[in-house]
PDB file of C-alpha atoms in Angstrom:
ATOM      1  CA  MET A   1      -0.001   0.005  -0.004  1.00 57.00           C
ATOM      2  CA  LYS A   2       2.855   2.320   0.922  1.00 67.00           C
ATOM      3  CA  ARG A   3       4.516   1.706  -2.425  1.00 71.00           C
ATOM      4  CA  TYR A   4       1.354   2.739  -4.266  1.00 80.00           C
ATOM      5  CA  ARG A   5       1.299   6.015  -2.346  1.00 81.00           C
ATOM      6  CA  PHE A   6       4.773   6.858  -3.569  1.00 86.00           C
ATOM      7  CA  LEU A   7       3.749   5.832  -7.070  1.00 91.00           C
ATOM      8  CA  LEU A   8       0.898   8.323  -6.695  1.00 91.00           C
ATOM      9  CA  LEU A   9       3.416  10.981  -5.636  1.00 92.00           C
ATOM     10  CA  ALA A  10       5.536  10.186  -8.715  1.00 93.00           C
ATOM     11  CA  PHE A  11       2.415  10.356 -10.875  1.00 94.00           C
ATOM     12  CA  ILE A  12       1.481  13.772  -9.453  1.00 94.00           C
ATOM     13  CA  LEU A  13       4.984  15.095 -10.142  1.00 95.00           C
ATOM     14  CA  PHE A  14       4.911  13.652 -13.655  1.00 95.00           C
ATOM     15  CA  VAL A  15       1.546  15.275 -14.469  1.00 95.00           C
ATOM     16  CA  TYR A  16       2.729  18.666 -13.239  1.00 95.00           C
ATOM     17  CA  ALA A  17       6.090  18.331 -15.008  1.00 93.00           C
ATOM     18  CA  PHE A  18       4.201  17.625 -18.233  1.00 92.00           C
ATOM     19  CA  SER A  19       1.917  20.612 -17.734  1.00 92.00           C
ATOM     20  CA  PHE A  20       5.021  22.734 -16.980  1.00 90.00           C
ATOM     21  CA  ILE A  21       6.779  21.690 -20.192  1.00 88.00           C
ATOM     22  CA  ALA A  22       3.568  22.207 -22.189  1.00 89.00           C
ATOM     23  CA  THR A  23       3.791  25.927 -21.453  1.00 87.00           C
ATOM     24  CA  LYS A  24       7.048  26.316 -23.327  1.00 84.00           C
ATOM     25  CA  ARG A  25       6.890  29.237 -25.730  1.00 81.00           C
ATOM     26  CA  VAL A  26       6.761  28.163 -29.374  1.00 78.00           C
ATOM     27  CA  GLU A  27       7.261  30.765 -32.058  1.00 73.00           C
ATOM     28  CA  LEU A  28       5.140  30.285 -35.169  1.00 71.00           C
ATOM     29  CA  CYS A  29       7.316  29.683 -38.181  1.00 76.00           C
ATOM     30  CA  THR A  30       5.354  29.898 -41.416  1.00 74.00           C
ATOM     31  CA  GLY A  31       5.906  31.427 -44.847  1.00 81.00           C
ATOM     32  CA  ASP A  32       9.379  32.883 -45.265  1.00 85.00           C
ATOM     33  CA  CYS A  33      10.463  31.721 -41.801  1.00 84.00           C
ATOM     34  CA  GLU A  34       9.517  28.139 -42.731  1.00 85.00           C
ATOM     35  CA  LYS A  35      11.426  28.316 -46.013  1.00 90.00           C
ATOM     36  CA  VAL A  36      14.528  29.674 -44.285  1.00 90.00           C
ATOM     37  CA  ALA A  37      14.224  26.849 -41.747  1.00 89.00           C
ATOM     38  CA  ILE A  38      14.021  24.277 -44.575  1.00 91.00           C
ATOM     39  CA  PHE A  39      17.102  25.856 -46.170  1.00 92.00           C
ATOM     40  CA  ARG A  40      18.950  25.817 -42.843  1.00 91.00           C
ATOM     41  CA  ASN A  41      18.024  22.218 -42.081  1.00 89.00           C
ATOM     42  CA  GLY A  42      19.122  21.080 -45.521  1.00 90.00           C
ATOM     43  CA  PHE A  43      22.302  23.118 -45.822  1.00 90.00           C
ATOM     44  CA  TYR A  44      23.727  23.076 -42.333  1.00 86.00           C
ATOM     45  CA  PRO A  45      24.088  19.396 -41.259  1.00 83.00           C
ATOM     46  CA  THR A  46      27.117  18.435 -43.394  1.00 83.00           C
ATOM     47  CA  ARG A  47      28.817  21.785 -42.746  1.00 83.00           C
ATOM     48  CA  GLU A  48      28.427  22.138 -39.015  1.00 81.00           C
ATOM     49  CA  SER A  49      32.198  22.054 -38.500  1.00 85.00           C
ATOM     50  CA  TYR A  50      32.555  25.578 -39.871  1.00 88.00           C
ATOM     51  CA  ILE A  51      29.081  27.155 -40.102  1.00 90.00           C
ATOM     52  CA  LEU A  52      28.026  29.014 -36.979  1.00 89.00           C
ATOM     53  CA  GLY A  53      24.707  30.467 -38.062  1.00 89.00           C
ATOM     54  CA  ILE A  54      22.281  30.780 -40.967  1.00 91.00           C
ATOM     55  CA  GLY A  55      19.451  33.240 -41.248  1.00 90.00           C
ATOM     56  CA  ARG A  56      17.978  36.293 -42.847  1.00 89.00           C
ATOM     57  CA  CYS A  57      20.369  39.251 -42.842  1.00 87.00           C
ATOM     58  CA  SER A  58      17.493  41.495 -41.824  1.00 79.00           C
ATOM     59  CA  ASP A  59      14.191  40.839 -40.111  1.00 67.00           C
ATOM     60  CA  ASN A  60      11.993  42.709 -42.552  1.00 64.00           C
ATOM     61  CA  ARG A  61       9.551  40.489 -44.386  1.00 60.00           C
ATOM     62  CA  ILE A  62      10.705  41.357 -47.895  1.00 68.00           C
ATOM     63  CA  SER A  63      14.327  40.460 -47.282  1.00 77.00           C
ATOM     64  CA  ASP A  64      16.023  38.520 -50.061  1.00 88.00           C
ATOM     65  CA  THR A  65      19.366  38.144 -48.347  1.00 91.00           C
ATOM     66  CA  LEU A  66      20.661  35.103 -46.521  1.00 93.00           C
ATOM     67  CA  CYS A  67      23.562  35.502 -44.159  1.00 92.00           C
ATOM     68  CA  ILE A  68      25.816  32.587 -43.337  1.00 92.00           C
ATOM     69  CA  THR A  69      28.211  33.158 -40.467  1.00 91.00           C
ATOM     70  CA  VAL A  70      31.250  30.920 -40.477  1.00 91.00           C
ATOM     71  CA  ARG A  71      34.223  30.118 -38.323  1.00 87.00           C
ATOM     72  CA  ASP A  72      37.585  31.137 -39.768  1.00 81.00           C
ATOM     73  CA  THR A  73      38.577  27.849 -41.403  1.00 83.00           C
ATOM     74  CA  SER A  74      41.370  27.278 -43.880  1.00 84.00           C
ATOM     75  CA  GLY A  75      41.013  25.159 -47.000  1.00 87.00           C
ATOM     76  CA  ILE A  76      37.416  26.010 -47.773  1.00 90.00           C
ATOM     77  CA  ASP A  77      36.415  27.640 -51.046  1.00 92.00           C
ATOM     78  CA  TRP A  78      33.718  30.027 -49.855  1.00 92.00           C
ATOM     79  CA  ASN A  79      32.492  30.695 -53.383  1.00 93.00           C
ATOM     80  CA  VAL A  80      31.718  27.008 -53.769  1.00 93.00           C
ATOM     81  CA  VAL A  81      29.887  27.115 -50.423  1.00 93.00           C
ATOM     82  CA  ALA A  82      27.896  30.094 -51.697  1.00 94.00           C
ATOM     83  CA  ASP A  83      27.054  28.203 -54.910  1.00 94.00           C
ATOM     84  CA  SER A  84      25.811  25.254 -52.827  1.00 94.00           C
ATOM     85  CA  ALA A  85      23.785  27.643 -50.672  1.00 94.00           C
ATOM     86  CA  CYS A  86      22.068  28.941 -53.802  1.00 95.00           C
ATOM     87  CA  ILE A  87      21.091  25.418 -54.809  1.00 94.00           C
ATOM     88  CA  TYR A  88      19.705  24.600 -51.362  1.00 94.00           C
ATOM     89  CA  ALA A  89      17.921  27.964 -51.116  1.00 94.00           C
ATOM     90  CA  THR A  90      16.222  27.491 -54.496  1.00 93.00           C
ATOM     91  CA  ARG A  91      15.163  23.974 -53.455  1.00 92.00           C
ATOM     92  CA  ALA A  92      13.692  25.447 -50.267  1.00 92.00           C
ATOM     93  CA  GLY A  93      11.548  27.836 -52.317  1.00 92.00           C
ATOM     94  CA  LEU A  94      13.885  30.821 -51.991  1.00 92.00           C
ATOM     95  CA  PRO A  95      15.042  31.690 -55.552  1.00 91.00           C
ATOM     96  CA  ALA A  96      17.095  34.757 -56.493  1.00 91.00           C
ATOM     97  CA  GLN A  97      18.556  35.249 -53.035  1.00 93.00           C
ATOM     98  CA  LYS A  98      21.668  37.220 -52.221  1.00 94.00           C
ATOM     99  CA  ILE A  99      24.012  35.019 -50.218  1.00 94.00           C
ATOM    100  CA  PHE A 100      26.555  36.573 -47.872  1.00 93.00           C
ATOM    101  CA  ILE A 101      29.180  34.519 -46.100  1.00 93.00           C
ATOM    102  CA  PHE A 102      30.745  36.278 -43.115  1.00 90.00           C
ATOM    103  CA  ARG A 103      33.636  35.374 -40.914  1.00 88.00           C
ATOM    104  CA  THR A 104      33.257  35.994 -37.201  1.00 79.00           C
ATOM    105  CA  GLY A 105      35.820  37.620 -34.962  1.00 73.00           C
ATOM    106  CA  THR A 106      36.339  40.798 -36.979  1.00 74.00           C
ATOM    107  CA  ASN A 107      34.658  44.142 -36.699  1.00 73.00           C
ATOM    108  CA  PRO A 108      33.171  44.966 -39.145  1.00 75.00           C
ATOM    109  CA  PRO A 109      32.508  41.347 -40.185  1.00 77.00           C
ATOM    110  CA  ASP A 110      34.751  40.122 -42.944  1.00 85.00           C
ATOM    111  CA  THR A 111      32.805  39.129 -46.066  1.00 89.00           C
ATOM    112  CA  LEU A 112      34.343  35.957 -47.457  1.00 91.00           C
ATOM    113  CA  ALA A 113      31.910  35.498 -50.350  1.00 92.00           C
ATOM    114  CA  LYS A 114      28.759  36.998 -51.769  1.00 92.00           C
ATOM    115  CA  LYS A 115      26.639  35.703 -54.555  1.00 94.00           C
ATOM    116  CA  GLN A 116      23.452  36.613 -56.349  1.00 94.00           C
ATOM    117  CA  CYS A 117      21.575  33.366 -56.892  1.00 93.00           C
ATOM    118  CA  PRO A 118      19.770  32.814 -60.195  1.00 89.00           C
TER     119      PRO A 118
ATOM    120  CA  MET B   1     -12.794   9.160  -2.378  1.00 65.00           C
ATOM    121  CA  ASN B   2     -14.921  11.200  -0.030  1.00 85.00           C
ATOM    122  CA  ALA B   3     -16.760  14.358  -1.090  1.00 88.00           C
ATOM    123  CA  ARG B   4     -14.592  16.645   1.040  1.00 87.00           C
ATOM    124  CA  LEU B   5     -11.378  15.402  -0.604  1.00 88.00           C
ATOM    125  CA  LEU B   6     -12.936  15.711  -4.045  1.00 91.00           C
ATOM    126  CA  ILE B   7     -13.934  19.322  -3.376  1.00 93.00           C
ATOM    127  CA  ARG B   8     -10.424  20.110  -2.107  1.00 91.00           C
ATOM    128  CA  LEU B   9      -8.881  18.585  -5.211  1.00 93.00           C
ATOM    129  CA  LEU B  10     -11.211  20.490  -7.523  1.00 94.00           C
ATOM    130  CA  LEU B  11     -10.854  23.785  -5.687  1.00 94.00           C
ATOM    131  CA  HIS B  12      -7.131  23.757  -4.903  1.00 95.00           C
ATOM    132  CA  CYS B  13      -5.653  21.677  -7.722  1.00 95.00           C
ATOM    133  CA  VAL B  14      -7.920  21.605 -10.771  1.00 96.00           C
ATOM    134  CA  LEU B  15      -9.385  25.121 -10.647  1.00 97.00           C
ATOM    135  CA  PRO B  16      -5.986  26.936 -10.565  1.00 96.00           C
ATOM    136  CA  LEU B  17      -4.821  24.856 -13.521  1.00 96.00           C
ATOM    137  CA  VAL B  18      -8.004  25.739 -15.426  1.00 96.00           C
ATOM    138  CA  ILE B  19      -7.506  29.454 -14.656  1.00 97.00           C
ATOM    139  CA  GLY B  20      -3.860  29.253 -15.772  1.00 95.00           C
ATOM    140  CA  PHE B  21      -4.867  27.460 -18.957  1.00 94.00           C
ATOM    141  CA  ALA B  22      -7.551  30.103 -19.634  1.00 95.00           C
ATOM    142  CA  ILE B  23      -4.975  32.899 -19.253  1.00 95.00           C
ATOM    143  CA  TYR B  24      -2.716  31.141 -21.720  1.00 93.00           C
ATOM    144  CA  TYR B  25      -5.588  30.421 -24.101  1.00 93.00           C
ATOM    145  CA  PHE B  26      -6.968  33.950 -24.244  1.00 93.00           C
ATOM    146  CA  PHE B  27      -3.824  36.033 -23.848  1.00 92.00           C
ATOM    147  CA  ARG B  28      -0.696  33.972 -24.530  1.00 89.00           C
ATOM    148  CA  PRO B  29      -1.408  31.553 -27.359  1.00 87.00           C
ATOM    149  CA  GLU B  30       2.320  31.348 -28.190  1.00 85.00           C
ATOM    150  CA  VAL B  31       2.849  28.529 -25.690  1.00 87.00           C
ATOM    151  CA  ALA B  32       2.923  24.913 -26.855  1.00 87.00           C
ATOM    152  CA  VAL B  33      -0.224  23.679 -25.108  1.00 86.00           C
ATOM    153  CA  ILE B  34      -2.313  26.375 -26.818  1.00 88.00           C
ATOM    154  CA  ARG B  35      -0.618  25.871 -30.186  1.00 84.00           C
ATOM    155  CA  TRP B  36      -1.821  22.263 -30.021  1.00 84.00           C
ATOM    156  CA  THR B  37      -5.409  23.530 -29.876  1.00 85.00           C
ATOM    157  CA  GLY B  38      -4.881  25.483 -33.103  1.00 81.00           C
ATOM    158  CA  HIS B  39      -5.677  28.801 -31.404  1.00 78.00           C
ATOM    159  CA  HIS B  40      -3.197  31.550 -32.357  1.00 76.00           C
ATOM    160  CA  THR B  41      -4.725  34.970 -31.695  1.00 82.00           C
ATOM    161  CA  PRO B  42      -4.752  36.676 -28.262  1.00 87.00           C
ATOM    162  CA  LEU B  43      -7.795  38.660 -27.144  1.00 89.00           C
ATOM    163  CA  ILE B  44      -5.546  41.635 -26.427  1.00 87.00           C
ATOM    164  CA  PRO B  45      -1.992  41.862 -27.820  1.00 83.00           C
ATOM    165  CA  VAL B  46       0.655  42.183 -25.093  1.00 80.00           C
ATOM    166  CA  SER B  47       1.774  45.504 -26.609  1.00 78.00           C
ATOM    167  CA  GLU B  48      -1.646  47.005 -25.772  1.00 84.00           C
ATOM    168  CA  MET B  49      -1.711  45.819 -22.146  1.00 87.00           C
ATOM    169  CA  ASN B  50      -0.954  48.018 -19.160  1.00 90.00           C
ATOM    170  CA  ASP B  51       1.529  46.945 -16.470  1.00 89.00           C
ATOM    171  CA  TRP B  52      -1.074  45.242 -14.251  1.00 92.00           C
ATOM    172  CA  GLN B  53      -2.530  43.296 -17.136  1.00 91.00           C
ATOM    173  CA  ARG B  54       0.954  42.163 -18.150  1.00 90.00           C
ATOM    174  CA  LEU B  55       1.705  41.097 -14.609  1.00 91.00           C
ATOM    175  CA  LEU B  56      -1.496  39.065 -14.516  1.00 93.00           C
ATOM    176  CA  VAL B  57      -0.933  37.515 -17.911  1.00 93.00           C
ATOM    177  CA  PHE B  58       2.751  36.660 -17.426  1.00 91.00           C
ATOM    178  CA  SER B  59       2.970  35.808 -13.738  1.00 92.00           C
ATOM    179  CA  GLY B  60      -0.644  34.646 -13.163  1.00 95.00           C
ATOM    180  CA  PRO B  61      -0.143  31.226 -14.767  1.00 94.00           C
ATOM    181  CA  ASP B  62       3.030  30.679 -12.717  1.00 93.00           C
ATOM    182  CA  PHE B  63       1.087  31.532  -9.567  1.00 96.00           C
ATOM    183  CA  CYS B  64      -1.752  29.146 -10.494  1.00 97.00           C
ATOM    184  CA  TRP B  65       0.567  26.276 -11.435  1.00 96.00           C
ATOM    185  CA  SER B  66       2.682  26.665  -8.290  1.00 96.00           C
ATOM    186  CA  TYR B  67      -0.407  26.882  -6.075  1.00 97.00           C
ATOM    187  CA  SER B  68      -1.943  23.831  -7.707  1.00 97.00           C
ATOM    188  CA  LEU B  69       1.227  21.729  -7.418  1.00 96.00           C
ATOM    189  CA  SER B  70       1.837  22.739  -3.812  1.00 96.00           C
ATOM    190  CA  ALA B  71      -1.771  21.956  -2.915  1.00 96.00           C
ATOM    191  CA  ALA B  72      -1.621  18.566  -4.663  1.00 95.00           C
ATOM    192  CA  LEU B  73       1.535  17.636  -2.764  1.00 95.00           C
ATOM    193  CA  PHE B  74       0.156  18.846   0.582  1.00 94.00           C
ATOM    194  CA  ILE B  75      -3.074  16.912  -0.002  1.00 93.00           C
ATOM    195  CA  TRP B  76      -1.004  13.819  -0.797  1.00 93.00           C
ATOM    196  CA  GLN B  77       1.040  14.374   2.362  1.00 91.00           C
ATOM    197  CA  LYS B  78      -2.099  14.676   4.466  1.00 89.00           C
ATOM    198  CA  ALA B  79      -3.246  11.266   3.266  1.00 86.00           C
ATOM    199  CA  GLN B  80      -0.116   9.620   4.711  1.00 85.00           C
ATOM    200  CA  ASP B  81      -0.248   7.748   8.013  1.00 79.00           C
ATOM    201  CA  ARG B  82       2.454   9.868   9.559  1.00 80.00           C
ATOM    202  CA  PRO B  83       4.037  13.175   8.554  1.00 78.00           C
ATOM    203  CA  LEU B  84       7.074  12.996   6.302  1.00 82.00           C
ATOM    204  CA  PRO B  85      10.078  14.927   7.577  1.00 83.00           C
ATOM    205  CA  TYR B  86      11.091  17.950   5.531  1.00 91.00           C
ATOM    206  CA  PHE B  87       8.170  17.501   3.131  1.00 92.00           C
ATOM    207  CA  THR B  88       7.334  21.221   3.214  1.00 93.00           C
ATOM    208  CA  LEU B  89      10.966  21.971   2.357  1.00 95.00           C
ATOM    209  CA  PHE B  90      10.757  19.418  -0.458  1.00 95.00           C
ATOM    210  CA  VAL B  91       7.688  21.201  -1.915  1.00 95.00           C
ATOM    211  CA  PHE B  92       9.348  24.604  -1.478  1.00 96.00           C
ATOM    212  CA  LEU B  93      12.456  23.428  -3.336  1.00 96.00           C
ATOM    213  CA  ILE B  94      10.419  22.001  -6.208  1.00 95.00           C
ATOM    214  CA  ILE B  95       8.591  25.314  -6.619  1.00 95.00           C
ATOM    215  CA  LEU B  96      11.800  27.311  -6.328  1.00 94.00           C
ATOM    216  CA  LEU B  97      13.700  25.110  -8.776  1.00 92.00           C
ATOM    217  CA  SER B  98      10.843  25.042 -11.281  1.00 91.00           C
ATOM    218  CA  GLU B  99      11.127  28.819 -11.484  1.00 89.00           C
ATOM    219  CA  LEU B 100      14.909  29.125 -11.391  1.00 88.00           C
ATOM    220  CA  LEU B 101      15.364  26.455 -14.070  1.00 85.00           C
ATOM    221  CA  GLN B 102      13.270  28.594 -16.414  1.00 81.00           C
ATOM    222  CA  GLY B 103      15.911  31.267 -16.309  1.00 74.00           C
ATOM    223  CA  TRP B 104      19.008  29.112 -16.276  1.00 72.00           C
ATOM    224  CA  ALA B 105      18.505  25.863 -18.075  1.00 67.00           C
ATOM    225  CA  LEU B 106      15.324  25.672 -20.113  1.00 69.00           C
ATOM    226  CA  PRO B 107      15.197  27.292 -23.546  1.00 68.00           C
ATOM    227  CA  GLY B 108      11.742  28.626 -24.446  1.00 64.00           C
ATOM    228  CA  PHE B 109      11.022  29.667 -20.866  1.00 72.00           C
ATOM    229  CA  THR B 110      11.635  32.945 -19.108  1.00 73.00           C
ATOM    230  CA  LEU B 111      12.199  33.949 -15.514  1.00 75.00           C
ATOM    231  CA  ASP B 112      11.846  37.302 -13.863  1.00 81.00           C
ATOM    232  CA  TRP B 113      11.422  38.454 -10.276  1.00 87.00           C
ATOM    233  CA  ALA B 114       7.650  38.768 -10.641  1.00 90.00           C
ATOM    234  CA  ASP B 115       7.396  35.086 -11.668  1.00 90.00           C
ATOM    235  CA  LEU B 116       9.557  34.020  -8.745  1.00 92.00           C
ATOM    236  CA  ILE B 117       7.571  36.083  -6.256  1.00 94.00           C
ATOM    237  CA  ALA B 118       4.284  34.819  -7.712  1.00 95.00           C
ATOM    238  CA  ALA B 119       5.399  31.191  -7.418  1.00 95.00           C
ATOM    239  CA  LEU B 120       6.695  31.561  -3.869  1.00 95.00           C
ATOM    240  CA  SER B 121       3.555  33.464  -2.832  1.00 96.00           C
ATOM    241  CA  ALA B 122       1.465  30.642  -4.236  1.00 96.00           C
ATOM    242  CA  PHE B 123       3.487  28.148  -2.228  1.00 96.00           C
ATOM    243  CA  GLY B 124       2.997  30.246   0.902  1.00 95.00           C
ATOM    244  CA  LEU B 125      -0.729  30.542   0.336  1.00 95.00           C
ATOM    245  CA  SER B 126      -1.040  26.826  -0.255  1.00 94.00           C
ATOM    246  CA  TRP B 127       0.986  26.121   2.893  1.00 93.00           C
ATOM    247  CA  MET B 128      -1.377  28.362   4.890  1.00 91.00           C
ATOM    248  CA  PHE B 129      -4.395  26.472   3.587  1.00 86.00           C
ATOM    249  CA  LYS B 130      -2.659  23.191   4.400  1.00 78.00           C
ATOM    250  CA  ALA B 131      -2.648  24.061   8.095  1.00 62.00           C
ATOM    251  CA  ARG B 132      -6.431  24.446   8.119  1.00 63.00           C
TER     252      ARG B 132
END
């Protein structure tokens, strides 16, 4: 009987933990945000060793620029990376984007490559 | 389950959760549990609220959840044959940690002093009712 009481206590804590987690804030990501997320999820995984961040360069809703922030890494052809970004962006429903690849650690940021996608 | 216990559960545990849920539903639909319902538009945007309304909308659910959890645990404790040592401290730490974790370790959550005070006040209120 005693064991069941502690099971009940565990159950109470579980229910409240669930209700706690269920109040996590979730930002809606639709339209352009969703397309940028698709681009990010497709482009980033095989490049996570040197890419630090991917997103819109500005928050306004008519932005056509994609900024890729990278770690200073030798032996990478950033123009090829920009070409690949264009392909992934077009696949994600973002044609004719301007791609900027920036290196971190400098002020102002050092532009390693920029490309106007077809 | 006797009627008195049922009323206590409804009044001290279920009702605060329902109030908290209603606040989220009508004013803060950006949280996951409301997203699941498909509801996305608040009755009044946060930008149009005054300070008291914001306090109610942002710290009210924390107060309700903390009160409800404390009450549930105190009701459970009361059903035990003998009092558990340090149980009140145990409940206090759960409430405190649930708030502090929001600021330190849980992405998608926020912590401010108003939330912390609301949660600890709820614990205190629940503890006062426990003694009755």
